[in-house]
mmCIF file of C-alpha atoms and ligand atoms in Angstrom:
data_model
loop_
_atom_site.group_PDB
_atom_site.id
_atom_site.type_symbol
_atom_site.label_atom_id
_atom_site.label_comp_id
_atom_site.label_asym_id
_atom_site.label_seq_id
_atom_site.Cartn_x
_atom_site.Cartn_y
_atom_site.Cartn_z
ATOM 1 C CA UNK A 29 1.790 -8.001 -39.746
ATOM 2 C CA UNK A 30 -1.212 -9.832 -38.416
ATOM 3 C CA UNK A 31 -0.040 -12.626 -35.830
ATOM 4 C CA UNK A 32 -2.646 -14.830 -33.929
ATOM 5 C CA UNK A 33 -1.558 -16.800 -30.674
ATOM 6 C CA UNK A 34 -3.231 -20.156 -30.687
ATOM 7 C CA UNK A 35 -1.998 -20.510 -27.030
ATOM 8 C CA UNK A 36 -3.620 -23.442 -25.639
ATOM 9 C CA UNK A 37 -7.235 -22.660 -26.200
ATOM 10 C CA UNK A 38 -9.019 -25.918 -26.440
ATOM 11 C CA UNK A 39 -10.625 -24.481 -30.028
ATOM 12 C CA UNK A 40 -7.212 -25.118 -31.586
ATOM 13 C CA UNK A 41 -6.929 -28.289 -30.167
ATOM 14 C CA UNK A 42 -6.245 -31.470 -32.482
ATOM 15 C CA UNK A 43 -7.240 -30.829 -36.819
ATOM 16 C CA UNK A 44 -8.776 -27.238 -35.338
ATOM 17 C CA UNK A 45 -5.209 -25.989 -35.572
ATOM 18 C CA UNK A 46 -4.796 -26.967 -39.258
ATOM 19 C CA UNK A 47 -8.243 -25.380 -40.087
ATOM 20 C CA UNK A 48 -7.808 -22.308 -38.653
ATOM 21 C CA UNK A 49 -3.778 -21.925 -40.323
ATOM 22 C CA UNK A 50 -6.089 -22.741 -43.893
ATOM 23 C CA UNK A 51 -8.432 -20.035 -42.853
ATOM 24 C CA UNK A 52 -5.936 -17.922 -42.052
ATOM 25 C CA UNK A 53 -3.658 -18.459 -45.135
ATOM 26 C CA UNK A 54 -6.740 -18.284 -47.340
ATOM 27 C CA UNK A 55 -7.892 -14.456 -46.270
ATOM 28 C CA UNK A 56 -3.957 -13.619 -45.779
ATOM 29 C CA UNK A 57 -4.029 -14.486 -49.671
ATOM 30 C CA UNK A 58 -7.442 -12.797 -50.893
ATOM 31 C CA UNK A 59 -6.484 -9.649 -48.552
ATOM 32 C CA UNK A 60 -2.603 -9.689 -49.767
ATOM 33 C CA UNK A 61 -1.079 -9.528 -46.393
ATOM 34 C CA UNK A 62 0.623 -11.641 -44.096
ATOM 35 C CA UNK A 63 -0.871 -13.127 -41.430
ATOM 36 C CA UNK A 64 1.049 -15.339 -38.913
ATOM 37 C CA UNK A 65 -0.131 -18.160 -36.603
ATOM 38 C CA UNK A 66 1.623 -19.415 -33.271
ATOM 39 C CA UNK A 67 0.595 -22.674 -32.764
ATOM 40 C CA UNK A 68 1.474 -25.240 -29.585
ATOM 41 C CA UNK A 69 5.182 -25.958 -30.285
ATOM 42 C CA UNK A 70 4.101 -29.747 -30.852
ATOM 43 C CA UNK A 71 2.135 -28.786 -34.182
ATOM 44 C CA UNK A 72 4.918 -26.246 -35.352
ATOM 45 C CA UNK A 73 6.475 -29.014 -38.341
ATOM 46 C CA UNK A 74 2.875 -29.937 -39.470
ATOM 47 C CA UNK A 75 1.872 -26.170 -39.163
ATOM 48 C CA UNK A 76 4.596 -24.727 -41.362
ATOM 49 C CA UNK A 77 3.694 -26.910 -43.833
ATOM 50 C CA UNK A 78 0.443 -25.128 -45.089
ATOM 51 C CA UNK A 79 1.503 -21.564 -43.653
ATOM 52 C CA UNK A 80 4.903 -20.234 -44.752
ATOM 53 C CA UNK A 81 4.211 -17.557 -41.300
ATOM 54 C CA UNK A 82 5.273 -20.055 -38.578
ATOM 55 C CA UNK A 83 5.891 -18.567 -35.334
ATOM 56 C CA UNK A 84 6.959 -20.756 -32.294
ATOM 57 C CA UNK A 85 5.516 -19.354 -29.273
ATOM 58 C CA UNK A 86 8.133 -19.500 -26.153
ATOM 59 C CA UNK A 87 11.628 -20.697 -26.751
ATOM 60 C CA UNK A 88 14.015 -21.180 -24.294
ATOM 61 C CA UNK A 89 17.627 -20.234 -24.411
ATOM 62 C CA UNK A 90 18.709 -23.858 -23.822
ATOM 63 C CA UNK A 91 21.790 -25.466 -25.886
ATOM 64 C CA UNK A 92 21.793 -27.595 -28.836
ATOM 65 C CA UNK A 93 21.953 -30.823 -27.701
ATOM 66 C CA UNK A 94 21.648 -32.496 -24.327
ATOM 67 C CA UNK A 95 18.485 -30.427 -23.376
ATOM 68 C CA UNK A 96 15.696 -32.440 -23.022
ATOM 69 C CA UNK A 97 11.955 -30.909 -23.043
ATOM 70 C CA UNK A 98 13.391 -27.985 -24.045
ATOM 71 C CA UNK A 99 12.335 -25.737 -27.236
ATOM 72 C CA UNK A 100 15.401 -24.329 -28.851
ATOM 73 C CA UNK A 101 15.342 -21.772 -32.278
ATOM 74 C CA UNK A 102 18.311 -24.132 -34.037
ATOM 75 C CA UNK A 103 15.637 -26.441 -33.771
ATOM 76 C CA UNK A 104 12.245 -24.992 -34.503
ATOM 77 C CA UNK A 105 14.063 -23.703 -37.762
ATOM 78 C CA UNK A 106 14.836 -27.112 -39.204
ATOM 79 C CA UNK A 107 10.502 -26.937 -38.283
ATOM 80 C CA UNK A 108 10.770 -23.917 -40.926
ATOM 81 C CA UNK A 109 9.254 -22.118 -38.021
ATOM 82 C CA UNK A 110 9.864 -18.543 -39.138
ATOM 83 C CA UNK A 111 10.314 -16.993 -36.003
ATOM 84 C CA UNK A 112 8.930 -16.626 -32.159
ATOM 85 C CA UNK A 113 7.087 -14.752 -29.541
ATOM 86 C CA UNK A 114 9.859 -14.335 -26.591
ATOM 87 C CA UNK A 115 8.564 -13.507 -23.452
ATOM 88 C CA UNK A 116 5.029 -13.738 -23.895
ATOM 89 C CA UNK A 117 3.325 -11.977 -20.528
ATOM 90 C CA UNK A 118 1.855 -15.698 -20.000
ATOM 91 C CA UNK A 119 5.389 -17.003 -20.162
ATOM 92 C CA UNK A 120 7.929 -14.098 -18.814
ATOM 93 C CA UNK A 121 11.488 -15.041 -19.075
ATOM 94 C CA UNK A 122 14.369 -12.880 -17.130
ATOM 95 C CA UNK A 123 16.405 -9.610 -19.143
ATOM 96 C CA UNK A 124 19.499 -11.820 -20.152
ATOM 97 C CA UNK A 125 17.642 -14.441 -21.600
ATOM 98 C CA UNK A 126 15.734 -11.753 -23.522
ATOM 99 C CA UNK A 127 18.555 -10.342 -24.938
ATOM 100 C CA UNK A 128 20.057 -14.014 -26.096
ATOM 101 C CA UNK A 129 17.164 -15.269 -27.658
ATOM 102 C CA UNK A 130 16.869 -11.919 -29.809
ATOM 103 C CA UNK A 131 20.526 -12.339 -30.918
ATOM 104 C CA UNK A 132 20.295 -16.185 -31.909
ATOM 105 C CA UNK A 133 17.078 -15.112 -33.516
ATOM 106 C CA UNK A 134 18.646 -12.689 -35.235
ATOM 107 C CA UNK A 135 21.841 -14.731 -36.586
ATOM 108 C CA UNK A 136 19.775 -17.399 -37.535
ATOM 109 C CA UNK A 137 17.798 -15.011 -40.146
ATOM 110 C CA UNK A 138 14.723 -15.595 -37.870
ATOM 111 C CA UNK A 139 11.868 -13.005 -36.957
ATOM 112 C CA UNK A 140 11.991 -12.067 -32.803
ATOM 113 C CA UNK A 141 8.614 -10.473 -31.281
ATOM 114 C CA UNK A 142 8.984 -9.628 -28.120
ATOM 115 C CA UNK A 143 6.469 -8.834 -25.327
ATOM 116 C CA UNK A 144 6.379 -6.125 -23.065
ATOM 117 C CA UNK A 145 3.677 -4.984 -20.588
ATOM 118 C CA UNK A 146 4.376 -1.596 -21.017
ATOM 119 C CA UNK A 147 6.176 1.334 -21.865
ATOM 120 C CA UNK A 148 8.959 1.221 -20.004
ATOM 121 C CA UNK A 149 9.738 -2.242 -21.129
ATOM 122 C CA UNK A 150 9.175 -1.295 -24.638
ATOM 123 C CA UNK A 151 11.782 1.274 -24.468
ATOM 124 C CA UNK A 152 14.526 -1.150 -22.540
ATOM 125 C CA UNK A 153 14.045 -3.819 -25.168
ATOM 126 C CA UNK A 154 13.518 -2.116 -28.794
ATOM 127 C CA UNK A 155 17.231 -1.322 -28.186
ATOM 128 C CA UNK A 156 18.016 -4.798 -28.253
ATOM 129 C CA UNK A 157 16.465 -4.709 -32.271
ATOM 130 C CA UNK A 158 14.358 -7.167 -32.320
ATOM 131 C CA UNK A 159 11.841 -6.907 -35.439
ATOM 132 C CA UNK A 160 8.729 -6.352 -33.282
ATOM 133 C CA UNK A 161 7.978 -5.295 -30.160
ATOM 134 C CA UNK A 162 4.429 -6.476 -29.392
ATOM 135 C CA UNK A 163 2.988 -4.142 -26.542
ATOM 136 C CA UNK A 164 0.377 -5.950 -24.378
ATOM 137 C CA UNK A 165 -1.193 -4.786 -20.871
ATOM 138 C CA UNK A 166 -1.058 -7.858 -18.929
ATOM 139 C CA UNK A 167 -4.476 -6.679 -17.470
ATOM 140 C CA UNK A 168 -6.355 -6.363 -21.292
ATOM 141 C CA UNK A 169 -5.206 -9.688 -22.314
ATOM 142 C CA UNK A 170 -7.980 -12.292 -23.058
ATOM 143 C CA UNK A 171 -10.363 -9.085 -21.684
ATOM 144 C CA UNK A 172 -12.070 -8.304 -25.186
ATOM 145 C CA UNK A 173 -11.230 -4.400 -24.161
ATOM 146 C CA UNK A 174 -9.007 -3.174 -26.592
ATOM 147 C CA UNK A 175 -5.779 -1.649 -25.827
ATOM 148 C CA UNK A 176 -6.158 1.027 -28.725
ATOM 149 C CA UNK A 177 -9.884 1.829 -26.722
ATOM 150 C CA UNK A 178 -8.917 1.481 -23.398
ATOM 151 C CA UNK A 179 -5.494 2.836 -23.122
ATOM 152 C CA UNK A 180 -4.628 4.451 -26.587
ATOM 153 C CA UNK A 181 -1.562 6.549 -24.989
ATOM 154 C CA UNK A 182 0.361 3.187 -24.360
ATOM 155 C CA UNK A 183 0.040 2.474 -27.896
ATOM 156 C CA UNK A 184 1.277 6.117 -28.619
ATOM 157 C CA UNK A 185 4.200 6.142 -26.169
ATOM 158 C CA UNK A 186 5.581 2.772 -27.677
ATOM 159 C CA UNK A 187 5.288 3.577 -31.190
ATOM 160 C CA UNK A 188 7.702 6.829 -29.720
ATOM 161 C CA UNK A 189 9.787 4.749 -27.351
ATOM 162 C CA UNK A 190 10.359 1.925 -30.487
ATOM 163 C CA UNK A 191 11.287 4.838 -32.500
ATOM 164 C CA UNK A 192 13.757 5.907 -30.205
ATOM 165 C CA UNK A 193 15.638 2.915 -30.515
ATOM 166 C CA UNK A 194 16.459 4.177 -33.977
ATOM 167 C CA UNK A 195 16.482 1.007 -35.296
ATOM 168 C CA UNK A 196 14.113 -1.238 -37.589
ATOM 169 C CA UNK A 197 11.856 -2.535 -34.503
ATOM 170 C CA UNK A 198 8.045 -1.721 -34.843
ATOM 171 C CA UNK A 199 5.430 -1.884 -32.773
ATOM 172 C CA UNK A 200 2.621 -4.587 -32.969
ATOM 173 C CA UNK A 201 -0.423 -4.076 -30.743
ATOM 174 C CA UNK A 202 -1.939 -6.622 -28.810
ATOM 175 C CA UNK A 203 -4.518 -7.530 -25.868
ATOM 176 C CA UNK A 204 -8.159 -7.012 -26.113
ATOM 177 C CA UNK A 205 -8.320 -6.971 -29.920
ATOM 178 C CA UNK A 206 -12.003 -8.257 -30.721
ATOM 179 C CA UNK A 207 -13.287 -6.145 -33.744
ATOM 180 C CA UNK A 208 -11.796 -4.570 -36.941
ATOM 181 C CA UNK A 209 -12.524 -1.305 -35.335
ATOM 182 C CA UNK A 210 -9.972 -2.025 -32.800
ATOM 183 C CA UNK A 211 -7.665 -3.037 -35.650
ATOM 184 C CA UNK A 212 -8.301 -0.161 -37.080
ATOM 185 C CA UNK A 213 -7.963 2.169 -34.086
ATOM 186 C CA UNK A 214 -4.379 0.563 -33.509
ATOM 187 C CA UNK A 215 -2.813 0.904 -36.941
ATOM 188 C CA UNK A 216 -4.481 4.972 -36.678
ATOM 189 C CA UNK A 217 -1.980 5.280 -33.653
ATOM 190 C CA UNK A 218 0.850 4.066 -34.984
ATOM 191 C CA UNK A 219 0.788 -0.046 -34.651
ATOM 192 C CA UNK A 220 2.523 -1.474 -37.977
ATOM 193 C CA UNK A 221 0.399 -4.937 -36.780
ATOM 194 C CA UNK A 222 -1.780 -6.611 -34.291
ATOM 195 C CA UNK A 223 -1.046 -10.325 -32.247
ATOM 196 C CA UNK A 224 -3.891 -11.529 -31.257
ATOM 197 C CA UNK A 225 -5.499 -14.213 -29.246
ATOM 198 C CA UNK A 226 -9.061 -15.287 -27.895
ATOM 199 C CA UNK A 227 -11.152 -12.101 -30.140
ATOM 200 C CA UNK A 228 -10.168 -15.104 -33.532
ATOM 201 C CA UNK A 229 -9.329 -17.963 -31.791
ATOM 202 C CA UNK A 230 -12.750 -18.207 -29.451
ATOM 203 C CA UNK A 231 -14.828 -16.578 -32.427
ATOM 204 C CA UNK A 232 -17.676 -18.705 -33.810
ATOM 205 C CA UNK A 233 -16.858 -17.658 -37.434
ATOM 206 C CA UNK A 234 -13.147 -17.541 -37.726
ATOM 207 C CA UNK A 235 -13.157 -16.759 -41.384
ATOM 208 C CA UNK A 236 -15.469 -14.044 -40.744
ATOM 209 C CA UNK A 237 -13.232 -12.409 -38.184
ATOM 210 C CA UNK A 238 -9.958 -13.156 -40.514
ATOM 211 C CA UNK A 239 -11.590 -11.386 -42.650
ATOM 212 C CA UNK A 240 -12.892 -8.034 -40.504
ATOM 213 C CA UNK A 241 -9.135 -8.083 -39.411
ATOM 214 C CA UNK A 242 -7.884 -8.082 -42.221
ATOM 215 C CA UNK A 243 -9.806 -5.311 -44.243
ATOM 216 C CA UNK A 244 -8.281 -3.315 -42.041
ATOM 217 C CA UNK A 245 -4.493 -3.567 -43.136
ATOM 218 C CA UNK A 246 -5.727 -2.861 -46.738
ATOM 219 C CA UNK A 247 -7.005 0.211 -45.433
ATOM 220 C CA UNK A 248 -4.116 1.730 -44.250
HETATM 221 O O1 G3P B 310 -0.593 -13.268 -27.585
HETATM 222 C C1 G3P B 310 -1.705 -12.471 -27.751
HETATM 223 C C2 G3P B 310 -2.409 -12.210 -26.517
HETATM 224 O O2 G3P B 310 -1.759 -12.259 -25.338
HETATM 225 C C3 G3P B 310 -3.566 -11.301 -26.586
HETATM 226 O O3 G3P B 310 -4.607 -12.110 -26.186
HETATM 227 O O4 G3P B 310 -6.877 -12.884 -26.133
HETATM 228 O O5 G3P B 310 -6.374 -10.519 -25.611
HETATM 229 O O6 G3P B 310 -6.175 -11.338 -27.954
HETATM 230 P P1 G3P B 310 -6.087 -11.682 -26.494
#
């Protein structure tokens, strides 16, 4: 699993996001692997409808109905958003929410990644069994120093702690990713995927980066 984070990089902003979801669904095609995007929750609908890998970003664990403002998984789903980042370290949300959002995921047949900063937090939440738990020192995010570089024994100690859970959660890697040696580097310790940011979204060649990415999952 290869997920980028548009966030709300002004290189995604207005037709950017469709190009780079094309780019992206093109090389996930050539390479035969999936690669998700996250776009701003205002482009999820248009998003989904070149990219079957939709992934909302935030959600909040707000009610059906009378909830204005508010981005609810009942309702990204009818976006055929596939699934969402919950508790992204740029948009932390407290334990019990956590915990809801995975289970609504969950009975809604939608994919949950959730975000810790480290260890510890890894451990707490793969119990929960979410699909993914995406591991990302606050500190390397948006840094272009790789995790697997910089700190390999967090990637290490998460792949253990999600294993733990003795469930089906694995491990994505994320902060810092900027080359397919860093890819590579993460899926050698254990990461079954990457979620990545600013080393595709702020690249000058996006299809060239796709691409150095994504050699590396064929690799494996
Ligand atoms: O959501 C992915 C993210 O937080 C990592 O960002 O820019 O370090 O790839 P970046």
């Amino acid at each position: 699993m290869f997920v980028i984070n548009f966030k709300n990089y002004e290189e995604i902003a207005g037709e950017n996001a469709t190009r780079l979801t094309k780019i992206a669904t093109e090389v996930a095609k050539k390479y035969e692997i999936t690669i998700a995007v996250c776009p701003p929750q205002h482009l999820l609908s248009e998003i989904s409808k070149i990219s079957s890998n939709v992934f909302a970003q935030h959600l909040d664990n707000s009610k059906i109905g009378s909830t204005t403002g508010f981005v609810i998984p009942e309702i990204v789903k009818k976006s055929n958003a596939k699934g969402s980042l919950i508790n992204h370290s740029e948009h932390r949300i407290p334990p019990k929410e956590i915990e809801d959002l995975v289970n609504r995921l969950r009975n809604l047949g939608m994919i949950s990644i959730v975000c810790v900063q480290d260890v510890k937090e890894a451990q707490m939440y793969a119990k929960l069994n979410p699909n993914y738990i995406a591991i990302e020192p606050p500190e390397l995010i948006g840094s272009g120093k790789a995790v697997s570089k910089e700190k390999p024994e967090i990637i290490t100690e998460s792949v253990q702690a999600v294993k733990e859970a003795n469930n089906s959660t694995q491990l994505l890697c994320g902060a810092g990713i900027v080359s397919g040696e860093d890819v590579s580097q993460a899926l050698k310790l254990g990461a079954k995927g990457i979620l990545v940011a600013s080393g595709i979204v702020k690249s000058t060649d996006w299809q060239k980066s796709i691409e150095e990415f994504a050699v590396e999952f064929t690799k494996k």
